[in-house]
Amino acid sequence: MPKTSARLLALLSLLQARRDWPGTLLADRLDISLRTVRRDVDRLRELGYPIAAIKGPDGGYRLSAGTELPPLLFDDEQAVALTIALQVAATSTGDALAEAAARALTTIRQVLPARLRNRVEALRVTAVERPATRPAAPVDGDVLLAISAAVRAREVLRFDYGDEDADRAPRRAEPHHVITWDGRWYLIAWDLDRADWRTFRADRMSLRTPNGPRFTPRELPGGDVATYVIGKFRGSEDGNWPCQGTVILDLPAATVALYTRDGIIEEAGPGRCRLTLESWSWPALAAAIARYDADIEVVGPAELTDAFGHLARRFARTAAKS
């Protein structure tokens, strides 16, 4: 029979794996008697684990929620997933939560076995906050770990990307950062063949081995990964949209605020408001403003007025064809 300490850990691991456990099944899995199961459950209760007894023909046990958090056990996959989640929380939440996540991450790293510590120490993830508008694209965890390890080791990555012909020479890039954005994982890297910064979707990368030589990291445009990524997806490297305009809408500010996430809204008299929005092009900005379905007065600039005229002519041609 295993020693008491080893038996208790095995029992705790089983209780965490599923909601309800019949006593006879626990005894069978642990190769002990029902009486020993009952004694071990009592020992776990004394240690603070809230284990409830289940009524029934054979009886059973359930690990319930308690008033305090007792020690927990994690398998290898859970430990890696928890490390990734805590890194994201530590870089993307408010100050208090980020500090708590960082402390939890340190605690977990201290007790990880060597085989896992080396893997998760190579994992460096930065989360750029934005509400996800689509389900996360599935990414192989080993790919994320390998990319992150290359970032940390400063080794050139070699990989096939997307639907490119596998017979072609692989892409070569100096990996800089692994990030999350809008439900997807991305690698920010310097593309050696194109001599420019590129953003690669991790779910489209098929890594080649071995990695290339070590490199000296380049300075990311803007100097800050969050600023660079936001600017990259918005269409400018300084984090601002290339087109910004202001209009007066014949709608109350409170109404417009319900449907505006990024704009600046100000009161402009009874039932009217002043709205400032940004977008990647002037027609796109005009179309975004038109969705409020209200009379519009353009404050500026002239490019926005021209964009409304451009859309009006386009819509008129579309209506004439119908």
PDB file of C-alpha atoms in Angstrom:
ATOM      1  CA  MET A   1       0.000   0.000   0.000  1.00  0.00           C
ATOM      2  CA  PRO A   2       1.378   3.480  -0.821  1.00  0.00           C
ATOM      3  CA  LYS A   3       2.478   5.721   2.033  1.00  0.00           C
ATOM      4  CA  THR A   4      -0.192   7.955   3.542  1.00  0.00           C
ATOM      5  CA  SER A   5       1.171  11.186   1.980  1.00  0.00           C
ATOM      6  CA  ALA A   6       1.347   9.662  -1.502  1.00  0.00           C
ATOM      7  CA  ARG A   7      -2.110   8.142  -1.059  1.00  0.00           C
ATOM      8  CA  LEU A   8      -3.598  11.494  -0.040  1.00  0.00           C
ATOM      9  CA  LEU A   9      -2.134  13.216  -3.086  1.00  0.00           C
ATOM     10  CA  ALA A  10      -3.488  10.477  -5.356  1.00  0.00           C
ATOM     11  CA  LEU A  11      -6.928  10.743  -3.718  1.00  0.00           C
ATOM     12  CA  LEU A  12      -6.926  14.544  -4.089  1.00  0.00           C
ATOM     13  CA  SER A  13      -5.963  14.249  -7.761  1.00  0.00           C
ATOM     14  CA  LEU A  14      -8.902  11.898  -8.394  1.00  0.00           C
ATOM     15  CA  LEU A  15     -11.358  14.139  -6.556  1.00  0.00           C
ATOM     16  CA  GLN A  16     -10.282  17.094  -8.735  1.00  0.00           C
ATOM     17  CA  ALA A  17     -10.692  15.104 -11.951  1.00  0.00           C
ATOM     18  CA  ARG A  18     -14.479  14.685 -11.811  1.00  0.00           C
ATOM     19  CA  ARG A  19     -17.479  15.958  -9.871  1.00  0.00           C
ATOM     20  CA  ASP A  20     -18.681  12.834  -8.018  1.00  0.00           C
ATOM     21  CA  TRP A  21     -16.787   9.701  -7.004  1.00  0.00           C
ATOM     22  CA  PRO A  22     -18.453   6.547  -5.590  1.00  0.00           C
ATOM     23  CA  GLY A  23     -16.508   5.307  -2.606  1.00  0.00           C
ATOM     24  CA  THR A  24     -16.074   1.826  -4.072  1.00  0.00           C
ATOM     25  CA  LEU A  25     -14.606   3.272  -7.280  1.00  0.00           C
ATOM     26  CA  LEU A  26     -12.113   5.375  -5.313  1.00  0.00           C
ATOM     27  CA  ALA A  27     -11.082   2.324  -3.322  1.00  0.00           C
ATOM     28  CA  ASP A  28     -10.615   0.340  -6.523  1.00  0.00           C
ATOM     29  CA  ARG A  29      -8.589   3.065  -8.257  1.00  0.00           C
ATOM     30  CA  LEU A  30      -6.316   3.508  -5.236  1.00  0.00           C
ATOM     31  CA  ASP A  31      -6.174  -0.210  -4.399  1.00  0.00           C
ATOM     32  CA  ILE A  32      -7.215   0.377  -0.808  1.00  0.00           C
ATOM     33  CA  SER A  33     -10.210  -0.497   1.348  1.00  0.00           C
ATOM     34  CA  LEU A  34     -13.360   1.600   1.792  1.00  0.00           C
ATOM     35  CA  ARG A  35     -12.365   2.122   5.414  1.00  0.00           C
ATOM     36  CA  THR A  36      -9.019   3.584   4.310  1.00  0.00           C
ATOM     37  CA  VAL A  37     -10.815   5.834   1.817  1.00  0.00           C
ATOM     38  CA  ARG A  38     -12.973   7.208   4.638  1.00  0.00           C
ATOM     39  CA  ARG A  39      -9.922   7.831   6.844  1.00  0.00           C
ATOM     40  CA  ASP A  40      -8.042   9.566   4.028  1.00  0.00           C
ATOM     41  CA  VAL A  41     -11.051  11.755   3.240  1.00  0.00           C
ATOM     42  CA  ASP A  42     -11.144  12.790   6.903  1.00  0.00           C
ATOM     43  CA  ARG A  43      -7.432  13.675   6.743  1.00  0.00           C
ATOM     44  CA  LEU A  44      -8.008  15.851   3.684  1.00  0.00           C
ATOM     45  CA  ARG A  45     -10.877  17.586   5.464  1.00  0.00           C
ATOM     46  CA  GLU A  46      -8.548  18.354   8.375  1.00  0.00           C
ATOM     47  CA  LEU A  47      -6.174  19.962   5.866  1.00  0.00           C
ATOM     48  CA  GLY A  48      -8.946  22.292   4.685  1.00  0.00           C
ATOM     49  CA  TYR A  49     -10.357  20.475   1.661  1.00  0.00           C
ATOM     50  CA  PRO A  50     -14.192  20.735   1.620  1.00  0.00           C
ATOM     51  CA  ILE A  51     -15.126  17.164   0.707  1.00  0.00           C
ATOM     52  CA  ALA A  52     -18.834  16.432   0.933  1.00  0.00           C
ATOM     53  CA  ALA A  53     -20.353  12.984   1.402  1.00  0.00           C
ATOM     54  CA  ILE A  54     -22.864  11.876  -1.261  1.00  0.00           C
ATOM     55  CA  LYS A  55     -25.868   9.791  -0.288  1.00  0.00           C
ATOM     56  CA  GLY A  56     -26.690   6.683  -2.301  1.00  0.00           C
ATOM     57  CA  PRO A  57     -26.434   2.881  -2.402  1.00  0.00           C
ATOM     58  CA  ASP A  58     -22.622   2.945  -2.416  1.00  0.00           C
ATOM     59  CA  GLY A  59     -22.072   6.401  -0.967  1.00  0.00           C
ATOM     60  CA  GLY A  60     -19.450   8.692  -2.435  1.00  0.00           C
ATOM     61  CA  TYR A  61     -17.566  11.961  -2.221  1.00  0.00           C
ATOM     62  CA  ARG A  62     -17.436  15.351  -3.917  1.00  0.00           C
ATOM     63  CA  LEU A  63     -14.782  18.071  -3.687  1.00  0.00           C
ATOM     64  CA  SER A  64     -16.863  21.196  -3.077  1.00  0.00           C
ATOM     65  CA  ALA A  65     -16.150  24.903  -2.935  1.00  0.00           C
ATOM     66  CA  GLY A  66     -15.013  26.114   0.468  1.00  0.00           C
ATOM     67  CA  THR A  67     -14.365  29.378   2.308  1.00  0.00           C
ATOM     68  CA  GLU A  68     -10.580  29.221   1.739  1.00  0.00           C
ATOM     69  CA  LEU A  69      -8.434  28.046  -1.166  1.00  0.00           C
ATOM     70  CA  PRO A  70      -6.567  24.851  -0.266  1.00  0.00           C
ATOM     71  CA  PRO A  71      -3.507  23.568  -2.178  1.00  0.00           C
ATOM     72  CA  LEU A  72      -4.330  22.227  -5.650  1.00  0.00           C
ATOM     73  CA  LEU A  73      -2.784  19.680  -7.996  1.00  0.00           C
ATOM     74  CA  PHE A  74      -2.306  20.256 -11.726  1.00  0.00           C
ATOM     75  CA  ASP A  75      -1.256  17.904 -14.492  1.00  0.00           C
ATOM     76  CA  ASP A  76       1.351  18.993 -17.071  1.00  0.00           C
ATOM     77  CA  GLU A  77      -1.143  20.404 -19.577  1.00  0.00           C
ATOM     78  CA  GLN A  78      -3.017  22.315 -16.867  1.00  0.00           C
ATOM     79  CA  ALA A  79       0.233  23.812 -15.570  1.00  0.00           C
ATOM     80  CA  VAL A  80       1.238  25.076 -19.032  1.00  0.00           C
ATOM     81  CA  ALA A  81      -2.254  26.457 -19.719  1.00  0.00           C
ATOM     82  CA  LEU A  82      -2.338  28.179 -16.326  1.00  0.00           C
ATOM     83  CA  THR A  83       1.062  29.744 -16.956  1.00  0.00           C
ATOM     84  CA  ILE A  84      -0.109  31.149 -20.309  1.00  0.00           C
ATOM     85  CA  ALA A  85      -3.320  32.522 -18.777  1.00  0.00           C
ATOM     86  CA  LEU A  86      -1.453  34.194 -15.906  1.00  0.00           C
ATOM     87  CA  GLN A  87       1.037  35.811 -18.282  1.00  0.00           C
ATOM     88  CA  VAL A  88      -1.843  37.244 -20.307  1.00  0.00           C
ATOM     89  CA  ALA A  89      -3.555  38.494 -17.123  1.00  0.00           C
ATOM     90  CA  ALA A  90      -0.320  39.999 -15.813  1.00  0.00           C
ATOM     91  CA  THR A  91       0.120  42.114 -18.959  1.00  0.00           C
ATOM     92  CA  SER A  92      -3.467  42.995 -19.876  1.00  0.00           C
ATOM     93  CA  THR A  93      -5.480  43.658 -16.694  1.00  0.00           C
ATOM     94  CA  GLY A  94      -5.694  46.540 -14.253  1.00  0.00           C
ATOM     95  CA  ASP A  95      -2.878  47.238 -11.806  1.00  0.00           C
ATOM     96  CA  ALA A  96      -4.285  45.216  -8.892  1.00  0.00           C
ATOM     97  CA  LEU A  97      -5.160  42.141 -10.944  1.00  0.00           C
ATOM     98  CA  ALA A  98      -1.927  42.319 -12.922  1.00  0.00           C
ATOM     99  CA  GLU A  99       0.087  42.358  -9.692  1.00  0.00           C
ATOM    100  CA  ALA A 100      -1.868  39.398  -8.294  1.00  0.00           C
ATOM    101  CA  ALA A 101      -1.422  37.461 -11.544  1.00  0.00           C
ATOM    102  CA  ALA A 102       2.313  38.138 -11.511  1.00  0.00           C
ATOM    103  CA  ARG A 103       2.575  36.902  -7.914  1.00  0.00           C
ATOM    104  CA  ALA A 104       0.589  33.765  -8.755  1.00  0.00           C
ATOM    105  CA  LEU A 105       2.834  33.157 -11.759  1.00  0.00           C
ATOM    106  CA  THR A 106       5.925  33.393  -9.541  1.00  0.00           C
ATOM    107  CA  THR A 107       4.400  30.968  -7.032  1.00  0.00           C
ATOM    108  CA  ILE A 108       3.620  28.387  -9.720  1.00  0.00           C
ATOM    109  CA  ARG A 109       7.063  28.661 -11.319  1.00  0.00           C
ATOM    110  CA  GLN A 110       8.726  27.977  -7.973  1.00  0.00           C
ATOM    111  CA  VAL A 111       7.037  24.592  -7.551  1.00  0.00           C
ATOM    112  CA  LEU A 112       7.046  23.379 -11.151  1.00  0.00           C
ATOM    113  CA  PRO A 113       9.093  20.233 -11.842  1.00  0.00           C
ATOM    114  CA  ALA A 114      12.209  20.805 -13.936  1.00  0.00           C
ATOM    115  CA  ARG A 115      10.706  19.248 -17.089  1.00  0.00           C
ATOM    116  CA  LEU A 116       7.928  21.873 -17.069  1.00  0.00           C
ATOM    117  CA  ARG A 117       9.892  24.796 -15.650  1.00  0.00           C
ATOM    118  CA  ASN A 118      12.221  24.845 -18.652  1.00  0.00           C
ATOM    119  CA  ARG A 119       9.233  24.868 -21.048  1.00  0.00           C
ATOM    120  CA  VAL A 120       7.219  27.611 -19.377  1.00  0.00           C
ATOM    121  CA  GLU A 121      10.297  29.763 -18.647  1.00  0.00           C
ATOM    122  CA  ALA A 122      10.655  30.018 -22.432  1.00  0.00           C
ATOM    123  CA  LEU A 123       7.091  31.263 -22.747  1.00  0.00           C
ATOM    124  CA  ARG A 124       6.733  35.033 -23.030  1.00  0.00           C
ATOM    125  CA  VAL A 125       3.318  36.368 -24.042  1.00  0.00           C
ATOM    126  CA  THR A 126       2.029  39.927 -24.286  1.00  0.00           C
ATOM    127  CA  ALA A 127      -1.715  40.581 -24.466  1.00  0.00           C
ATOM    128  CA  VAL A 128      -2.898  43.697 -26.281  1.00  0.00           C
ATOM    129  CA  GLU A 129      -6.331  44.461 -24.899  1.00  0.00           C
ATOM    130  CA  ARG A 130      -9.290  44.574 -27.238  1.00  0.00           C
ATOM    131  CA  PRO A 131     -12.696  42.883 -27.019  1.00  0.00           C
ATOM    132  CA  ALA A 132     -12.605  39.745 -29.177  1.00  0.00           C
ATOM    133  CA  THR A 133     -15.069  39.826 -32.065  1.00  0.00           C
ATOM    134  CA  ARG A 134     -14.538  36.246 -33.207  1.00  0.00           C
ATOM    135  CA  PRO A 135     -13.742  32.862 -31.634  1.00  0.00           C
ATOM    136  CA  ALA A 136     -10.065  32.226 -30.974  1.00  0.00           C
ATOM    137  CA  ALA A 137      -8.296  30.450 -33.823  1.00  0.00           C
ATOM    138  CA  PRO A 138      -6.963  27.078 -32.595  1.00  0.00           C
ATOM    139  CA  VAL A 139      -3.193  27.068 -32.085  1.00  0.00           C
ATOM    140  CA  ASP A 140      -1.019  24.095 -31.185  1.00  0.00           C
ATOM    141  CA  GLY A 141       0.401  24.699 -27.705  1.00  0.00           C
ATOM    142  CA  ASP A 142       3.754  23.250 -28.765  1.00  0.00           C
ATOM    143  CA  VAL A 143       3.952  25.827 -31.563  1.00  0.00           C
ATOM    144  CA  LEU A 144       3.377  28.661 -29.092  1.00  0.00           C
ATOM    145  CA  LEU A 145       6.028  27.261 -26.777  1.00  0.00           C
ATOM    146  CA  ALA A 146       8.511  26.858 -29.632  1.00  0.00           C
ATOM    147  CA  ILE A 147       7.921  30.399 -30.914  1.00  0.00           C
ATOM    148  CA  SER A 148       8.244  31.847 -27.418  1.00  0.00           C
ATOM    149  CA  ALA A 149      11.427  29.874 -26.823  1.00  0.00           C
ATOM    150  CA  ALA A 150      12.907  31.365 -30.004  1.00  0.00           C
ATOM    151  CA  VAL A 151      11.935  34.863 -28.844  1.00  0.00           C
ATOM    152  CA  ARG A 152      13.712  34.305 -25.549  1.00  0.00           C
ATOM    153  CA  ALA A 153      16.761  32.629 -27.096  1.00  0.00           C
ATOM    154  CA  ARG A 154      16.932  35.277 -29.864  1.00  0.00           C
ATOM    155  CA  GLU A 155      17.086  32.622 -32.556  1.00  0.00           C
ATOM    156  CA  VAL A 156      15.890  33.060 -36.146  1.00  0.00           C
ATOM    157  CA  LEU A 157      12.694  31.118 -36.867  1.00  0.00           C
ATOM    158  CA  ARG A 158      12.242  29.114 -40.068  1.00  0.00           C
ATOM    159  CA  PHE A 159       8.670  28.273 -41.027  1.00  0.00           C
ATOM    160  CA  ASP A 160       6.109  27.730 -43.767  1.00  0.00           C
ATOM    161  CA  TYR A 161       3.231  30.175 -43.659  1.00  0.00           C
ATOM    162  CA  GLY A 162      -0.387  29.663 -44.616  1.00  0.00           C
ATOM    163  CA  ASP A 163      -1.060  27.978 -47.953  1.00  0.00           C
ATOM    164  CA  GLU A 164       2.385  28.659 -49.348  1.00  0.00           C
ATOM    165  CA  ASP A 165       4.006  25.873 -51.381  1.00  0.00           C
ATOM    166  CA  ALA A 166       5.919  23.616 -48.982  1.00  0.00           C
ATOM    167  CA  ASP A 167       8.622  23.132 -51.641  1.00  0.00           C
ATOM    168  CA  ARG A 168       9.544  26.808 -51.487  1.00  0.00           C
ATOM    169  CA  ALA A 169      12.265  28.068 -49.181  1.00  0.00           C
ATOM    170  CA  PRO A 170      10.858  28.643 -45.675  1.00  0.00           C
ATOM    171  CA  ARG A 171      10.239  32.109 -44.291  1.00  0.00           C
ATOM    172  CA  ARG A 172      13.030  33.445 -42.069  1.00  0.00           C
ATOM    173  CA  ALA A 173      12.255  35.906 -39.324  1.00  0.00           C
ATOM    174  CA  GLU A 174      13.736  37.321 -36.134  1.00  0.00           C
ATOM    175  CA  PRO A 175      10.960  36.761 -33.550  1.00  0.00           C
ATOM    176  CA  HIS A 176      10.281  39.725 -31.281  1.00  0.00           C
ATOM    177  CA  HIS A 177       6.986  39.211 -29.435  1.00  0.00           C
ATOM    178  CA  VAL A 178       4.102  36.745 -29.111  1.00  0.00           C
ATOM    179  CA  ILE A 179       0.801  38.595 -28.670  1.00  0.00           C
ATOM    180  CA  THR A 180      -2.951  38.048 -28.573  1.00  0.00           C
ATOM    181  CA  TRP A 181      -5.304  40.303 -30.537  1.00  0.00           C
ATOM    182  CA  ASP A 182      -9.007  39.940 -31.210  1.00  0.00           C
ATOM    183  CA  GLY A 183      -9.128  36.239 -30.376  1.00  0.00           C
ATOM    184  CA  ARG A 184      -5.989  35.241 -32.286  1.00  0.00           C
ATOM    185  CA  TRP A 185      -2.299  34.628 -31.525  1.00  0.00           C
ATOM    186  CA  TYR A 186       0.320  36.528 -33.505  1.00  0.00           C
ATOM    187  CA  LEU A 187       4.093  36.688 -33.797  1.00  0.00           C
ATOM    188  CA  ILE A 188       5.683  40.105 -34.286  1.00  0.00           C
ATOM    189  CA  ALA A 189       8.970  39.575 -36.136  1.00  0.00           C
ATOM    190  CA  TRP A 190      11.515  41.126 -38.497  1.00  0.00           C
ATOM    191  CA  ASP A 191      11.180  39.342 -41.847  1.00  0.00           C
ATOM    192  CA  LEU A 192      14.743  38.805 -43.063  1.00  0.00           C
ATOM    193  CA  ASP A 193      13.797  38.208 -46.699  1.00  0.00           C
ATOM    194  CA  ARG A 194      11.537  41.265 -46.936  1.00  0.00           C
ATOM    195  CA  ALA A 195      13.674  43.457 -44.675  1.00  0.00           C
ATOM    196  CA  ASP A 196      10.647  44.753 -42.791  1.00  0.00           C
ATOM    197  CA  TRP A 197       8.506  44.129 -39.721  1.00  0.00           C
ATOM    198  CA  ARG A 198       5.724  41.585 -40.193  1.00  0.00           C
ATOM    199  CA  THR A 199       2.832  40.202 -38.127  1.00  0.00           C
ATOM    200  CA  PHE A 200       2.291  36.447 -38.518  1.00  0.00           C
ATOM    201  CA  ARG A 201      -0.743  34.482 -37.333  1.00  0.00           C
ATOM    202  CA  ALA A 202       0.528  31.651 -35.143  1.00  0.00           C
ATOM    203  CA  ASP A 203      -2.205  29.251 -36.289  1.00  0.00           C
ATOM    204  CA  ARG A 204      -0.897  29.547 -39.878  1.00  0.00           C
ATOM    205  CA  MET A 205       2.749  28.848 -39.008  1.00  0.00           C
ATOM    206  CA  SER A 206       4.354  25.437 -39.601  1.00  0.00           C
ATOM    207  CA  LEU A 207       7.748  25.523 -37.947  1.00  0.00           C
ATOM    208  CA  ARG A 208      10.890  24.128 -39.565  1.00  0.00           C
ATOM    209  CA  THR A 209      13.722  22.727 -37.466  1.00  0.00           C
ATOM    210  CA  PRO A 210      16.337  23.517 -36.445  1.00  0.00           C
ATOM    211  CA  ASN A 211      16.106  27.241 -35.765  1.00  0.00           C
ATOM    212  CA  GLY A 212      18.498  29.642 -37.452  1.00  0.00           C
ATOM    213  CA  PRO A 213      21.389  31.541 -35.860  1.00  0.00           C
ATOM    214  CA  ARG A 214      21.144  33.902 -32.907  1.00  0.00           C
ATOM    215  CA  PHE A 215      20.545  37.593 -33.583  1.00  0.00           C
ATOM    216  CA  THR A 216      20.689  40.967 -31.877  1.00  0.00           C
ATOM    217  CA  PRO A 217      17.113  42.244 -31.359  1.00  0.00           C
ATOM    218  CA  ARG A 218      16.083  45.281 -33.376  1.00  0.00           C
ATOM    219  CA  GLU A 219      14.147  48.171 -31.883  1.00  0.00           C
ATOM    220  CA  LEU A 220      10.432  47.847 -32.545  1.00  0.00           C
ATOM    221  CA  PRO A 221       8.873  50.903 -34.268  1.00  0.00           C
ATOM    222  CA  GLY A 222       7.428  53.127 -31.577  1.00  0.00           C
ATOM    223  CA  GLY A 223       9.470  51.307 -28.941  1.00  0.00           C
ATOM    224  CA  ASP A 224       6.400  49.709 -27.343  1.00  0.00           C
ATOM    225  CA  VAL A 225       4.787  46.483 -28.521  1.00  0.00           C
ATOM    226  CA  ALA A 226       1.234  47.540 -27.601  1.00  0.00           C
ATOM    227  CA  THR A 227       1.543  50.844 -29.461  1.00  0.00           C
ATOM    228  CA  TYR A 228       3.070  49.123 -32.473  1.00  0.00           C
ATOM    229  CA  VAL A 229       0.424  46.381 -32.650  1.00  0.00           C
ATOM    230  CA  ILE A 230      -2.522  48.753 -32.258  1.00  0.00           C
ATOM    231  CA  GLY A 231      -1.046  50.981 -34.949  1.00  0.00           C
ATOM    232  CA  LYS A 232      -0.383  47.989 -37.211  1.00  0.00           C
ATOM    233  CA  PHE A 233      -3.971  46.796 -37.094  1.00  0.00           C
ATOM    234  CA  ARG A 234      -5.340  50.312 -37.355  1.00  0.00           C
ATOM    235  CA  GLY A 235      -3.129  51.265 -40.283  1.00  0.00           C
ATOM    236  CA  SER A 236      -0.535  53.534 -38.675  1.00  0.00           C
ATOM    237  CA  GLU A 237       2.565  52.915 -36.591  1.00  0.00           C
ATOM    238  CA  ASP A 238       1.903  55.578 -33.923  1.00  0.00           C
ATOM    239  CA  GLY A 239      -1.306  53.935 -32.680  1.00  0.00           C
ATOM    240  CA  ASN A 240      -3.609  56.550 -34.248  1.00  0.00           C
ATOM    241  CA  TRP A 241      -6.003  56.075 -37.129  1.00  0.00           C
ATOM    242  CA  PRO A 242      -4.853  57.876 -40.282  1.00  0.00           C
ATOM    243  CA  CYS A 243      -8.203  59.681 -40.689  1.00  0.00           C
ATOM    244  CA  GLN A 244     -10.025  61.656 -38.001  1.00  0.00           C
ATOM    245  CA  GLY A 245     -13.143  63.787 -38.386  1.00  0.00           C
ATOM    246  CA  THR A 246     -15.770  65.613 -36.336  1.00  0.00           C
ATOM    247  CA  VAL A 247     -19.495  65.981 -37.013  1.00  0.00           C
ATOM    248  CA  ILE A 248     -22.656  67.227 -35.324  1.00  0.00           C
ATOM    249  CA  LEU A 249     -25.397  64.586 -35.100  1.00  0.00           C
ATOM    250  CA  ASP A 250     -29.080  65.246 -34.512  1.00  0.00           C
ATOM    251  CA  LEU A 251     -29.125  62.694 -31.708  1.00  0.00           C
ATOM    252  CA  PRO A 252     -28.725  63.018 -27.929  1.00  0.00           C
ATOM    253  CA  ALA A 253     -25.222  62.319 -26.646  1.00  0.00           C
ATOM    254  CA  ALA A 254     -26.553  59.605 -24.324  1.00  0.00           C
ATOM    255  CA  THR A 255     -28.038  57.724 -27.297  1.00  0.00           C
ATOM    256  CA  VAL A 256     -24.883  57.912 -29.413  1.00  0.00           C
ATOM    257  CA  ALA A 257     -22.765  56.781 -26.433  1.00  0.00           C
ATOM    258  CA  LEU A 258     -24.651  53.491 -26.329  1.00  0.00           C
ATOM    259  CA  TYR A 259     -23.320  52.554 -29.770  1.00  0.00           C
ATOM    260  CA  THR A 260     -19.871  54.163 -29.767  1.00  0.00           C
ATOM    261  CA  ARG A 261     -16.799  52.408 -28.402  1.00  0.00           C
ATOM    262  CA  ASP A 262     -13.862  54.483 -29.675  1.00  0.00           C
ATOM    263  CA  GLY A 263     -15.315  57.917 -30.412  1.00  0.00           C
ATOM    264  CA  ILE A 264     -15.356  61.147 -28.385  1.00  0.00           C
ATOM    265  CA  ILE A 265     -18.885  62.437 -27.711  1.00  0.00           C
ATOM    266  CA  GLU A 266     -19.845  65.898 -26.459  1.00  0.00           C
ATOM    267  CA  GLU A 267     -23.163  67.634 -25.847  1.00  0.00           C
ATOM    268  CA  ALA A 268     -24.022  70.149 -28.589  1.00  0.00           C
ATOM    269  CA  GLY A 269     -27.398  71.478 -27.488  1.00  0.00           C
ATOM    270  CA  PRO A 270     -30.781  69.850 -26.891  1.00  0.00           C
ATOM    271  CA  GLY A 271     -31.020  66.554 -28.775  1.00  0.00           C
ATOM    272  CA  ARG A 272     -27.675  67.083 -30.525  1.00  0.00           C
ATOM    273  CA  CYS A 273     -24.105  65.953 -29.958  1.00  0.00           C
ATOM    274  CA  ARG A 274     -20.605  66.466 -31.307  1.00  0.00           C
ATOM    275  CA  LEU A 275     -18.890  63.208 -32.379  1.00  0.00           C
ATOM    276  CA  THR A 276     -15.217  62.710 -33.199  1.00  0.00           C
ATOM    277  CA  LEU A 277     -14.252  59.383 -34.778  1.00  0.00           C
ATOM    278  CA  GLU A 278     -11.214  57.830 -36.441  1.00  0.00           C
ATOM    279  CA  SER A 279     -10.893  55.272 -39.211  1.00  0.00           C
ATOM    280  CA  TRP A 280      -8.449  53.840 -41.736  1.00  0.00           C
ATOM    281  CA  SER A 281      -9.859  55.832 -44.713  1.00  0.00           C
ATOM    282  CA  TRP A 282     -12.137  58.821 -45.282  1.00  0.00           C
ATOM    283  CA  PRO A 283     -14.928  56.828 -46.994  1.00  0.00           C
ATOM    284  CA  ALA A 284     -14.782  54.287 -44.148  1.00  0.00           C
ATOM    285  CA  LEU A 285     -15.100  57.123 -41.625  1.00  0.00           C
ATOM    286  CA  ALA A 286     -18.069  58.639 -43.480  1.00  0.00           C
ATOM    287  CA  ALA A 287     -19.767  55.244 -43.633  1.00  0.00           C
ATOM    288  CA  ALA A 288     -19.198  54.724 -39.901  1.00  0.00           C
ATOM    289  CA  ILE A 289     -20.850  58.061 -39.127  1.00  0.00           C
ATOM    290  CA  ALA A 290     -23.758  57.381 -41.505  1.00  0.00           C
ATOM    291  CA  ARG A 291     -24.734  54.280 -39.514  1.00  0.00           C
ATOM    292  CA  TYR A 292     -26.176  56.478 -36.760  1.00  0.00           C
ATOM    293  CA  ASP A 293     -29.122  57.211 -39.103  1.00  0.00           C
ATOM    294  CA  ALA A 294     -29.373  60.916 -38.263  1.00  0.00           C
ATOM    295  CA  ASP A 295     -28.860  64.271 -39.967  1.00  0.00           C
ATOM    296  CA  ILE A 296     -25.154  65.117 -40.125  1.00  0.00           C
ATOM    297  CA  GLU A 297     -23.282  68.421 -40.102  1.00  0.00           C
ATOM    298  CA  VAL A 298     -19.574  68.077 -40.877  1.00  0.00           C
ATOM    299  CA  VAL A 299     -17.347  70.177 -38.642  1.00  0.00           C
ATOM    300  CA  GLY A 300     -14.169  69.073 -40.405  1.00  0.00           C
ATOM    301  CA  PRO A 301     -11.943  68.386 -42.128  1.00  0.00           C
ATOM    302  CA  ALA A 302     -12.796  68.956 -45.789  1.00  0.00           C
ATOM    303  CA  GLU A 303     -11.687  65.399 -46.637  1.00  0.00           C
ATOM    304  CA  LEU A 304     -14.621  64.077 -44.631  1.00  0.00           C
ATOM    305  CA  THR A 305     -17.080  66.275 -46.546  1.00  0.00           C
ATOM    306  CA  ASP A 306     -15.605  65.008 -49.822  1.00  0.00           C
ATOM    307  CA  ALA A 307     -15.930  61.422 -48.569  1.00  0.00           C
ATOM    308  CA  PHE A 308     -19.663  61.885 -47.942  1.00  0.00           C
ATOM    309  CA  GLY A 309     -20.027  63.190 -51.522  1.00  0.00           C
ATOM    310  CA  HIS A 310     -18.049  60.220 -52.819  1.00  0.00           C
ATOM    311  CA  LEU A 311     -20.308  57.762 -50.974  1.00  0.00           C
ATOM    312  CA  ALA A 312     -23.441  59.592 -52.117  1.00  0.00           C
ATOM    313  CA  ARG A 313     -22.439  59.214 -55.753  1.00  0.00           C
ATOM    314  CA  ARG A 314     -21.515  55.569 -55.251  1.00  0.00           C
ATOM    315  CA  PHE A 315     -24.825  54.791 -53.542  1.00  0.00           C
ATOM    316  CA  ALA A 316     -26.743  56.652 -56.252  1.00  0.00           C
ATOM    317  CA  ARG A 317     -25.102  54.513 -58.930  1.00  0.00           C
ATOM    318  CA  THR A 318     -25.908  51.381 -56.956  1.00  0.00           C
ATOM    319  CA  ALA A 319     -29.555  52.438 -56.565  1.00  0.00           C
ATOM    320  CA  ALA A 320     -29.831  53.194 -60.303  1.00  0.00           C
ATOM    321  CA  LYS A 321     -28.668  49.655 -61.133  1.00  0.00           C
ATOM    322  CA  SER A 322     -31.273  48.033 -58.904  1.00  0.00           C
TER     323      SER A 322
END
